[in-house]
Short mmCIF file of C-alpha atoms in Angstrom, two decimals:
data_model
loop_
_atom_site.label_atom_id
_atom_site.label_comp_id
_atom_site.label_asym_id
_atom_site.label_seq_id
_atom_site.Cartn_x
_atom_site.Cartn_y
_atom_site.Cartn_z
CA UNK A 1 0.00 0.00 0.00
CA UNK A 2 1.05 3.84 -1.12
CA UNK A 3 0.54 7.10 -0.72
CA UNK A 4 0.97 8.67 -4.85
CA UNK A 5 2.21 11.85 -6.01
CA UNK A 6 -1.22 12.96 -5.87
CA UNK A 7 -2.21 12.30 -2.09
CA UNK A 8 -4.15 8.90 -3.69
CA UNK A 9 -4.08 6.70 -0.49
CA UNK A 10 -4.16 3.06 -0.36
CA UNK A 11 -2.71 2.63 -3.87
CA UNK A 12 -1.15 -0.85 -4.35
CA UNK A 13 2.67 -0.39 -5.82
CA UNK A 14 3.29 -0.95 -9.70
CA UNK A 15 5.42 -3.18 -10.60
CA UNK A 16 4.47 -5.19 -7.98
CA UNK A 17 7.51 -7.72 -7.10
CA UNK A 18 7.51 -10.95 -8.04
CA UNK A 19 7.41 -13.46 -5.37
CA UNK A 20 10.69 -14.52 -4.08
CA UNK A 21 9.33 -18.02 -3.43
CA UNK A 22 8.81 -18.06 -7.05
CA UNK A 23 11.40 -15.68 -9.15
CA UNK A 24 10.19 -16.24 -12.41
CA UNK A 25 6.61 -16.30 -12.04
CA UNK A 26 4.41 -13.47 -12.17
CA UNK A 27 3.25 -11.44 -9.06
CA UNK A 28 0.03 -13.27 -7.67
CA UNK A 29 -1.58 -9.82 -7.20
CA UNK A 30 -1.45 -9.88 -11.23
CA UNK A 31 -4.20 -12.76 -11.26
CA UNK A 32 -6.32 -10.80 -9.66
CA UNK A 33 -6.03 -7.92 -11.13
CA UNK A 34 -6.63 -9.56 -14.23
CA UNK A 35 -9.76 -11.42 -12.96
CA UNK A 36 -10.99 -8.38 -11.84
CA UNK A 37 -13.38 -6.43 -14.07
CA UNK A 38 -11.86 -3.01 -15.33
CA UNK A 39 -8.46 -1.73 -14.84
CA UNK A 40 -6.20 -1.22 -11.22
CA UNK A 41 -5.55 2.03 -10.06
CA UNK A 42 -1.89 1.68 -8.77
CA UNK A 43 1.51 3.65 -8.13
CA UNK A 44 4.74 3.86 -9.48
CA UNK A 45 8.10 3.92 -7.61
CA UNK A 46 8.33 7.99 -7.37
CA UNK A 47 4.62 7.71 -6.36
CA UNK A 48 3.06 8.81 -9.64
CA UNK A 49 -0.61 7.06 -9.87
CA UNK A 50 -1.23 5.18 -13.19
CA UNK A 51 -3.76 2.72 -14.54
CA UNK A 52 -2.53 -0.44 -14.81
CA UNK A 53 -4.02 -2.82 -17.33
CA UNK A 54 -3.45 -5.80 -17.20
CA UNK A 55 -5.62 -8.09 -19.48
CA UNK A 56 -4.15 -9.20 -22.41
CA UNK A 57 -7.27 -7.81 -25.23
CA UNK A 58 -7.35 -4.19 -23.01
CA UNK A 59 -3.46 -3.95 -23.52
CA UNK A 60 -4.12 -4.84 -26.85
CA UNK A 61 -6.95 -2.61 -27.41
CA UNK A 62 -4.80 -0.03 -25.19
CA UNK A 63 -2.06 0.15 -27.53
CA UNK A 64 -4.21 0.68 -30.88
CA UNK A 65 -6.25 3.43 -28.96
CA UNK A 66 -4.97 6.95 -30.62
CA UNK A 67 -6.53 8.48 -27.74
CA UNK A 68 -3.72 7.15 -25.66
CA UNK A 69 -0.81 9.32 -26.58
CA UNK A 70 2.71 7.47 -26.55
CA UNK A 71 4.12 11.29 -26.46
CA UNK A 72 7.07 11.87 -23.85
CA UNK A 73 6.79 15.61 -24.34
CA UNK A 74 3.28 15.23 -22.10
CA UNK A 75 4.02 16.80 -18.87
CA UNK A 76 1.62 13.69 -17.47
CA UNK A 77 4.18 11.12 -19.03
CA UNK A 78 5.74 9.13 -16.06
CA UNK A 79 9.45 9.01 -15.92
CA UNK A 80 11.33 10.93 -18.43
CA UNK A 81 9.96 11.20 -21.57
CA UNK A 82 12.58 12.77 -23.91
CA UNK A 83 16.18 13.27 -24.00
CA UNK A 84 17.94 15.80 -21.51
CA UNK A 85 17.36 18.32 -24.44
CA UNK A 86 13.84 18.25 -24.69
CA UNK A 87 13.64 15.94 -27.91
CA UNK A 88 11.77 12.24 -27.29
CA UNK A 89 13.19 9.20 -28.87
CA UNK A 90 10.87 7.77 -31.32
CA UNK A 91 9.19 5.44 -29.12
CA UNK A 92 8.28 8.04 -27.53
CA UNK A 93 6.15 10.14 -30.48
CA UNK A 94 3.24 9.50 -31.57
CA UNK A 95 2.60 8.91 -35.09
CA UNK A 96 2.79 10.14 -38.11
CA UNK A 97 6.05 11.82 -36.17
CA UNK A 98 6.71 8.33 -34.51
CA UNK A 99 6.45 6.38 -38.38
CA UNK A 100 8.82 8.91 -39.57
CA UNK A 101 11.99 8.67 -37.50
CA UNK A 102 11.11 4.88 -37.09
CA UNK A 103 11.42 4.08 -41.05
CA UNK A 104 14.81 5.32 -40.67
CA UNK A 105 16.22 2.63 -38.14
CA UNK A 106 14.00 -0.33 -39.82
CA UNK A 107 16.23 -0.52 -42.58
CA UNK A 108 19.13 -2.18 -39.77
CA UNK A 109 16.32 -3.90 -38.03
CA UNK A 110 15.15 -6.67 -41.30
CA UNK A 111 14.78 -10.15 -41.26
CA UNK A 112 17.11 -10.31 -43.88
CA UNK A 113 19.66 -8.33 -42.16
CA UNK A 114 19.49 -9.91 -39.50
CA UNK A 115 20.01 -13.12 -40.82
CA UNK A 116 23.38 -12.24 -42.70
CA UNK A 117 24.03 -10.88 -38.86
CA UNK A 118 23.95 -15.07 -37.25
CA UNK A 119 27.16 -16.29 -38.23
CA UNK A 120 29.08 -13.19 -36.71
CA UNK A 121 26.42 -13.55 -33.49
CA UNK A 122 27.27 -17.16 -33.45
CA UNK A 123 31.33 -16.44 -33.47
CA UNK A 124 30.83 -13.75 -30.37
CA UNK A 125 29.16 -16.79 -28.32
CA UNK A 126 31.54 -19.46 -29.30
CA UNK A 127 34.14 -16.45 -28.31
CA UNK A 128 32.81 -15.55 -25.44
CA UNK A 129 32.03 -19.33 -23.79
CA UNK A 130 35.81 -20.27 -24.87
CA UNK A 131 37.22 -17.31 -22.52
CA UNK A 132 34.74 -18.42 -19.82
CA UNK A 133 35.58 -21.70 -19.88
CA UNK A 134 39.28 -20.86 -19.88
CA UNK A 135 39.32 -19.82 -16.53
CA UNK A 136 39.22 -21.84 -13.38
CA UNK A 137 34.77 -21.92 -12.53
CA UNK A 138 32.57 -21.34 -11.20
CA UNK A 139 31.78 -18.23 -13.43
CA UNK A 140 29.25 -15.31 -13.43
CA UNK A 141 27.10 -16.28 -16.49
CA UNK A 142 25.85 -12.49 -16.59
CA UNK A 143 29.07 -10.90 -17.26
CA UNK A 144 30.92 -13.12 -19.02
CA UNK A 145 28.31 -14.53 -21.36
CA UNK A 146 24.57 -12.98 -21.14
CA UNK A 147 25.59 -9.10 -20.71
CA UNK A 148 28.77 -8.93 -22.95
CA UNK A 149 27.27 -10.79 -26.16
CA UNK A 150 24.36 -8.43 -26.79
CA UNK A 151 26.58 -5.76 -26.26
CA UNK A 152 29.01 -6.75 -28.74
CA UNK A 153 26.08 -7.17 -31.39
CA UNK A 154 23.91 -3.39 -30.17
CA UNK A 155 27.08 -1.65 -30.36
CA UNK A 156 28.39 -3.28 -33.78
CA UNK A 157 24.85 -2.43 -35.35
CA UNK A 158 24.87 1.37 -34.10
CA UNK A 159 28.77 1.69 -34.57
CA UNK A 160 29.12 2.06 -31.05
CA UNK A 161 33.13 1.15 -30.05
CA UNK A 162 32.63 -1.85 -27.47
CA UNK A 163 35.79 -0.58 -25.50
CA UNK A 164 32.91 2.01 -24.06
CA UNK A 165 30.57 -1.02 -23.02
CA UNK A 166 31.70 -0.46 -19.49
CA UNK A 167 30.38 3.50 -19.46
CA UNK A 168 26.93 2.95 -21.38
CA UNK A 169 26.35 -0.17 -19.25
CA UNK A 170 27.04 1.53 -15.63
CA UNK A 171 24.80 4.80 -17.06
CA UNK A 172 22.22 2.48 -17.92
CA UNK A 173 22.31 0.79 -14.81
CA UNK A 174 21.15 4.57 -13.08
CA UNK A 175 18.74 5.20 -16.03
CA UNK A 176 16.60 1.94 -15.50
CA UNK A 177 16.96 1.73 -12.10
CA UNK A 178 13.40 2.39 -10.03
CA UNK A 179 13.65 4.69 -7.78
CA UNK A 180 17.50 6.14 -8.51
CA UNK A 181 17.41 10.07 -6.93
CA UNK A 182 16.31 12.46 -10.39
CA UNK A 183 19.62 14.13 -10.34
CA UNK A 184 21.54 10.39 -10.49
CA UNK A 185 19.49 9.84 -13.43
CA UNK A 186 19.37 12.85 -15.39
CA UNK A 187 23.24 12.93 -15.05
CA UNK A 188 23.38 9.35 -16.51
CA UNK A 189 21.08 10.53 -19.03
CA UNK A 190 23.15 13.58 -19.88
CA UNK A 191 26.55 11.84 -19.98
CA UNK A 192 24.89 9.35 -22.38
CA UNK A 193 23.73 12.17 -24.58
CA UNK A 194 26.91 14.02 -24.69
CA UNK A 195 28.59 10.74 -25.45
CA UNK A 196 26.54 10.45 -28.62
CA UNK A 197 26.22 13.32 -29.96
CA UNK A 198 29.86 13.66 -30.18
CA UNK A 199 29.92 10.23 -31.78
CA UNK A 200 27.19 11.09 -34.36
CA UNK A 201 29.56 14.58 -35.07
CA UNK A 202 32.33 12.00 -35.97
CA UNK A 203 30.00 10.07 -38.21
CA UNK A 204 29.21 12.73 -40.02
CA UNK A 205 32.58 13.01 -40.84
CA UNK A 206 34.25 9.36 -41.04
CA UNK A 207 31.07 7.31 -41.59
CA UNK A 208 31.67 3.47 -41.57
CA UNK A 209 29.14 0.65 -42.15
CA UNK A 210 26.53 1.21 -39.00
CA UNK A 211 24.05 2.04 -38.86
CA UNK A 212 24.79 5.87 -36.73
CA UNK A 213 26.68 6.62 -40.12
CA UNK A 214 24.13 5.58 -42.34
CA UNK A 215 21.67 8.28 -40.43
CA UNK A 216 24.37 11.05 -40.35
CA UNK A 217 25.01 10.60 -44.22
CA UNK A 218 21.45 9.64 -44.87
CA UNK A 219 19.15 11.49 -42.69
CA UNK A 220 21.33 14.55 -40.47
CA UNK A 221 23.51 16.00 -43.68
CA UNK A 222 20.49 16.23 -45.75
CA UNK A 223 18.40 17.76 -43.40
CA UNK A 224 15.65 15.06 -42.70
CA UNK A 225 17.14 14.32 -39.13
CA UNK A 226 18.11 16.98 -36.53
CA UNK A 227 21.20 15.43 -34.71
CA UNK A 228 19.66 15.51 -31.54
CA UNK A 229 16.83 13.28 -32.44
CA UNK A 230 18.67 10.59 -33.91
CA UNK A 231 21.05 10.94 -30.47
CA UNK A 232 18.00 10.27 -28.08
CA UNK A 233 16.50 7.46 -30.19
CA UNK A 234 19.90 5.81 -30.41
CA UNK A 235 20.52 6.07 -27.40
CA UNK A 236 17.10 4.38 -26.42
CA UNK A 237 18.43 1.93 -29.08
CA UNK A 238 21.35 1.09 -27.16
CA UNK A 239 20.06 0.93 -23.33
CA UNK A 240 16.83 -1.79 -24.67
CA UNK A 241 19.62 -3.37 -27.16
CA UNK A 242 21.61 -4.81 -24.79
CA UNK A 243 19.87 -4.78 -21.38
CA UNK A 244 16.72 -6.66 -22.29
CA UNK A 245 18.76 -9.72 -24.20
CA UNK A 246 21.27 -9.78 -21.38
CA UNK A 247 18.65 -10.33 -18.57
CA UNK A 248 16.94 -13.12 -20.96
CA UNK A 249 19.50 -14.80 -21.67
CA UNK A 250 20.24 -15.26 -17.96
CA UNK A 251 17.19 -15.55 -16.88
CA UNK A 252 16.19 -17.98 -19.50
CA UNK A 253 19.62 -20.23 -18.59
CA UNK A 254 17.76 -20.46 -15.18
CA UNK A 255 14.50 -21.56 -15.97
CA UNK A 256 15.55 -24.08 -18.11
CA UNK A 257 18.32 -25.21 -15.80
CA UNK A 258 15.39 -25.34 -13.28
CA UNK A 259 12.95 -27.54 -15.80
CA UNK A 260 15.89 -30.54 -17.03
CA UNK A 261 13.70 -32.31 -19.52
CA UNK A 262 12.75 -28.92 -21.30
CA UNK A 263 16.58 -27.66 -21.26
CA UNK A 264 17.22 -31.42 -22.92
CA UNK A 265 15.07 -30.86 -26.02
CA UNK A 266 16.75 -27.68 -26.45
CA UNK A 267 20.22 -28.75 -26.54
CA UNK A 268 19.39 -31.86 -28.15
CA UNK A 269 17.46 -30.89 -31.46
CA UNK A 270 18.69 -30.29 -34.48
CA UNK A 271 15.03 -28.59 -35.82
CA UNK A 272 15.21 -24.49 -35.24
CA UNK A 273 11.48 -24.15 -35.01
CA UNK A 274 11.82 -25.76 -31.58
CA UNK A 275 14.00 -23.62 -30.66
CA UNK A 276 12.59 -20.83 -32.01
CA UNK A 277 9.15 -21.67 -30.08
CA UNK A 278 11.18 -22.31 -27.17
CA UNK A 279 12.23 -18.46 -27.57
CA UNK A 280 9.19 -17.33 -27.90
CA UNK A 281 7.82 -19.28 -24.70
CA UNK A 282 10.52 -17.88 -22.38
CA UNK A 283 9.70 -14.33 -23.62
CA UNK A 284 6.09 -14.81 -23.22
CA UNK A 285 6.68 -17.03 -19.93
CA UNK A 286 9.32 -14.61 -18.27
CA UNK A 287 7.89 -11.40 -19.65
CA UNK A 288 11.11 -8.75 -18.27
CA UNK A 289 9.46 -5.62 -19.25
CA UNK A 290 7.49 -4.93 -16.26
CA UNK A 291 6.62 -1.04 -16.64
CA UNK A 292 7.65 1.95 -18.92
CA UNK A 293 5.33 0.88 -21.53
CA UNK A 294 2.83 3.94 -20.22
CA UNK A 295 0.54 6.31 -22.26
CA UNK A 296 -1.11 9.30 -21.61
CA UNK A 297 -4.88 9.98 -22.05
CA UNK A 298 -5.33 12.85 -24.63
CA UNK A 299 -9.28 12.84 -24.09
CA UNK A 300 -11.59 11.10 -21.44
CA UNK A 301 -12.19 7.77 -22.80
CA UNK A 302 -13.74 4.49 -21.42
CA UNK A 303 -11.39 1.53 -21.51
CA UNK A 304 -12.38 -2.09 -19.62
CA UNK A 305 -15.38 -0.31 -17.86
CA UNK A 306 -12.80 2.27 -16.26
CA UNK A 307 -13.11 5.80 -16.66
CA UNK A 308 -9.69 7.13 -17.81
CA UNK A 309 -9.75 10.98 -17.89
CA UNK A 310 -7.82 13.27 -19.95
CA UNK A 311 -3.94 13.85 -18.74
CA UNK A 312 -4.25 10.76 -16.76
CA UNK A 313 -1.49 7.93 -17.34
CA UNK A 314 -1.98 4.46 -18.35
CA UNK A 315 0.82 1.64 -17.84
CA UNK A 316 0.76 -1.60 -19.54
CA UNK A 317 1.37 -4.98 -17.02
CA UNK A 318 2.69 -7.21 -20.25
CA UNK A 319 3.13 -9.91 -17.45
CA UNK A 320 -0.17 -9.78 -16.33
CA UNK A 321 -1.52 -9.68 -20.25
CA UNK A 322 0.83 -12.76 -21.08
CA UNK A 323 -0.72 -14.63 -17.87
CA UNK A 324 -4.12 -13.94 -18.93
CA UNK A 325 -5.98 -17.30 -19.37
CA UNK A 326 -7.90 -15.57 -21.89
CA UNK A 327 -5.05 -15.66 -23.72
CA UNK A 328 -3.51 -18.71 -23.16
CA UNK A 329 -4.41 -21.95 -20.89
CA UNK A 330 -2.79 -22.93 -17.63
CA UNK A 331 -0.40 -19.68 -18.15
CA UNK A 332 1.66 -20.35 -15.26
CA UNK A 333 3.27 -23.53 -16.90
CA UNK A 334 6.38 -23.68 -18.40
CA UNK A 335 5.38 -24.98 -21.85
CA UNK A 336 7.64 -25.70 -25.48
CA UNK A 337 4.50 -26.78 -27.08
CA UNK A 338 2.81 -23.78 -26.86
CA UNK A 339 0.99 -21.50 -29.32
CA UNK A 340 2.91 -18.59 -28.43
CA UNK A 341 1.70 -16.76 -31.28
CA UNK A 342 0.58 -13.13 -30.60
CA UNK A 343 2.43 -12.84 -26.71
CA UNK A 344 3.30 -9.40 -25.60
CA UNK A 345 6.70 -9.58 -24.92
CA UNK A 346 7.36 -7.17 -27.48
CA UNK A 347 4.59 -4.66 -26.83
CA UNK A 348 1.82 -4.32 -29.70
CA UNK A 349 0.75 -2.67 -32.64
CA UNK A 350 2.78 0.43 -34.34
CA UNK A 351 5.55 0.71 -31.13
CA UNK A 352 6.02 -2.85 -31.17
CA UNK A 353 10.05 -2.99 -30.29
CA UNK A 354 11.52 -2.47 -33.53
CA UNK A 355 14.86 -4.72 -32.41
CA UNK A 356 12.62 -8.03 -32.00
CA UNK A 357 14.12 -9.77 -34.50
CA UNK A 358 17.60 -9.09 -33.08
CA UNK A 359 16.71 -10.01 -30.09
CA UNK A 360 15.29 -13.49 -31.41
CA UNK A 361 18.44 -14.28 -33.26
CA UNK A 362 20.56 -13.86 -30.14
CA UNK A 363 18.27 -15.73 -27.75
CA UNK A 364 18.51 -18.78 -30.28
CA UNK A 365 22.16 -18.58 -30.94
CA UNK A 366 22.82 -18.11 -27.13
CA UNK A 367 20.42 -20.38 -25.41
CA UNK A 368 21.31 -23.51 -27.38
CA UNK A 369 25.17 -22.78 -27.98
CA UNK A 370 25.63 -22.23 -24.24
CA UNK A 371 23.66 -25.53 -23.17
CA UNK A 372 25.38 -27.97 -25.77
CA UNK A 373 29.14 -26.24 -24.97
CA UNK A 374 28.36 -26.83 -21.20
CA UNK A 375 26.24 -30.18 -21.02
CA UNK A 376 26.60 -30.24 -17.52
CA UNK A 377 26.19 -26.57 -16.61
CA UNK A 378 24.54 -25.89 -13.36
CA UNK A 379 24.45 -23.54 -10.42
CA UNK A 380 27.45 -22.71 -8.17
CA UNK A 381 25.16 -21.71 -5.49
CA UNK A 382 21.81 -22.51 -4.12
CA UNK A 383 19.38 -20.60 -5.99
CA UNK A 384 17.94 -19.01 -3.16
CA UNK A 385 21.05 -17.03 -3.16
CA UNK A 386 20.32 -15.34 -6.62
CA UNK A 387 19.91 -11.52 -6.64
CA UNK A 388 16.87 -11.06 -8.59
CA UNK A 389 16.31 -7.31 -10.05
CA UNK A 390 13.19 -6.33 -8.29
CA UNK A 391 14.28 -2.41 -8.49
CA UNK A 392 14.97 -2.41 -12.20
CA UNK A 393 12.17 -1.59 -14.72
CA UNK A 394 13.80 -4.37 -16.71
CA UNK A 395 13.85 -7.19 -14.42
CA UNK A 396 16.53 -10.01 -14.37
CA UNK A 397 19.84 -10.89 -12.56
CA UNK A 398 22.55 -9.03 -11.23
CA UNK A 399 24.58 -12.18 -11.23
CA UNK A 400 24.37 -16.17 -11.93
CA UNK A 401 27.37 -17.99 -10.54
CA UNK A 402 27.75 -20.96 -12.94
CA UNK A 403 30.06 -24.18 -12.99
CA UNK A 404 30.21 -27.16 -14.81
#
């Protein structure tokens, strides 16, 4: 129970944490919120009040609702909403502003490019797991494996220099961090900025083949781009690239290393559409996006029997909408034979994450490279020892001592 911004008493917190009996399961309360009719009035870290909704067709119908603005320039947007100049990242825009600036990063973001991208993706694993294994174990599977391979792949795509993983990774530690003081983050947030602006300047003037050159030559030097804008959505670029795989790849390694026989059929196949729907289970089962997907009401409107009005926010509980039984049966199993068609992992509709497919390649290089390199991984400590991220808006692990 809360107190909001607002002097709302009585307000349950949002994201509520997951139960430590049960790590990677959703919260309990999120059952009932979904069996609940209409939406849950709840509060965010700083205290702000938002509605949370939670079933899986109001998210949907949420996210397609123009009346919900995506906007970070909205004063009511929780959290910040645009870059420390002012200027939101395109996720952050509504359309046809939002369509605009996206269509300019698709073009990095194919299928097809992406799948000329695996065999370099699959070289950075093998890489990475013959360094790890080098050493004397038990190892941290986050930083030698799960954080350090999506970064190599988000910062060759943007044309990032990986030597400066270790600065974008600690600022983006402050920036997603739930309640991290305003001035902690808005420094993290303006040393990221500077960082990338400068790097976009040098673009501009040595470009190479990434895709931060590609929008300076492209997009800044004819005038279809201010430099600022591509800066902020970059940068958004680089915090989600890296920070969501990381966290699924380690938290994926766990549930699988906590359900044998599933972990088996992984490593064991030779067919990648089982391990492809195996990818798609673990996002849909694990769900690490557990706020920031929030809009703002630009009119009163009626949504799930709740009366949203106008300038009041609106947060999306993906977990919740992925455990909805309206969506799928017995939710809260662990399941490679499921129709995982349509989850929410990846939001919905014209924001869906426009990095999904990068994010599915390296989840099914990862996953299945790391399991049939280590047969015989396992933990090096009692699981109940794990430090689960309960105060990050992307949840996951700070650490997962391995040996094998």
């Amino acid at each position: 129970m809360t107190v909001s911004a607002t002097g709302e008493t009585g307000l349950p917190p949002f994201p509520v944490p997951r139960p430590a009996s049960c790590p990677l399961q959703m919260a309990p309360e999120y059952g009932e919120w979904v069996a609940q009719e209409g939406l849950e009035r709840a509060a965010l870290a700083d205290g702000t009040p938002v509605w949370a909704v939670n079933r899986y067709a109001d998210i949907k119908e949420a996210l397609a609702d123009e009346r919900l603005s995506a906007d970070g320039r909205n004063p009511s947007m929780p959290g910040p909403g645009t870059g420390p100049d002012g200027t939101p990242s395109f996720p952050r825009m509504d359309d046809p502003e939002h369509n605009r600036i996206r269509r300019m990063f698709t073009k990095d973001f194919t299928v097809k490019r992406i799948e000329a991208m695996r065999p370099g993706i699959q070289k950075m694993a093998d890489d990475l797991l013959d360094t790890m294994t080098a050493k004397e174990g038990p190892a941290d599977l986050v930083q030698e494996y799960a954080l350090p391979l999506p970064s190599l792949v988000i910062s060759l795509v943007l044309g990032v220099p990986y030597d400066d993983h270790e600065f974008f990774q600690n600022h983006t530690m402050l920036v997603l961090r739930s309640g991290v003081s305003k001035e902690e983050m808005m420094g993290s947030r303006r040393a990221m900025f500077a960082y990338l602006l400068d790097l976009v300047a040098r673009k501009e003037r040595e470009p190479a083949d990434d895709l931060l050159s590609r929008l300076a030559q492209e997009q800044i030097l004819t005038g279809q781009l201010r430099r600022e804008e591509a800066v902020v959505s970059a940068s958004a670029l680089l915090v989600a690239g890296h920070e969501t795989t990381a966290n699924m790849i380690a938290l994926s390694t766990l549930a699988l290393l906590q359900h044998p026989d599933l972990l088996a059929r992984i490593r064991d196949t030779d067919d990648p559409k089982v391990v492809a729907n195996a990818v798609e289970e673990l996002l849909r089962y694990l769900t690490i996006v557990h706020s920031n997907v929030f809009r703002v009401a630009t009119e009163d409107l009626t949504l799930s029997g709740t009366r949203i009005k106008a300038g009041e926010a609106v947060s999306m509980n993906l977990p919740a909408g992925n455990w909805d039984p309206a969506y799928t049966t017995d939710p809260g199993t662990f399941d490679l034979d499921r129709d995982t068609r349509g989850h929410l992992a990846f939001g919905y509709g014209t924001h869906q994450c426009v990095g999904q497919q990068l994010a599915r390649a390296e989840l099914q290089i990862a996953l299945p490279t790391l399991l049939r390199r280590l047969p015989e991984l396992r933990l090096a400590v009692p699981a109940e020892k794990l430090d689960f991220r309960n105060d990050m808006i992307v949840y996951g692990l700070y650490s997962l001592p391995v040996t094998w």
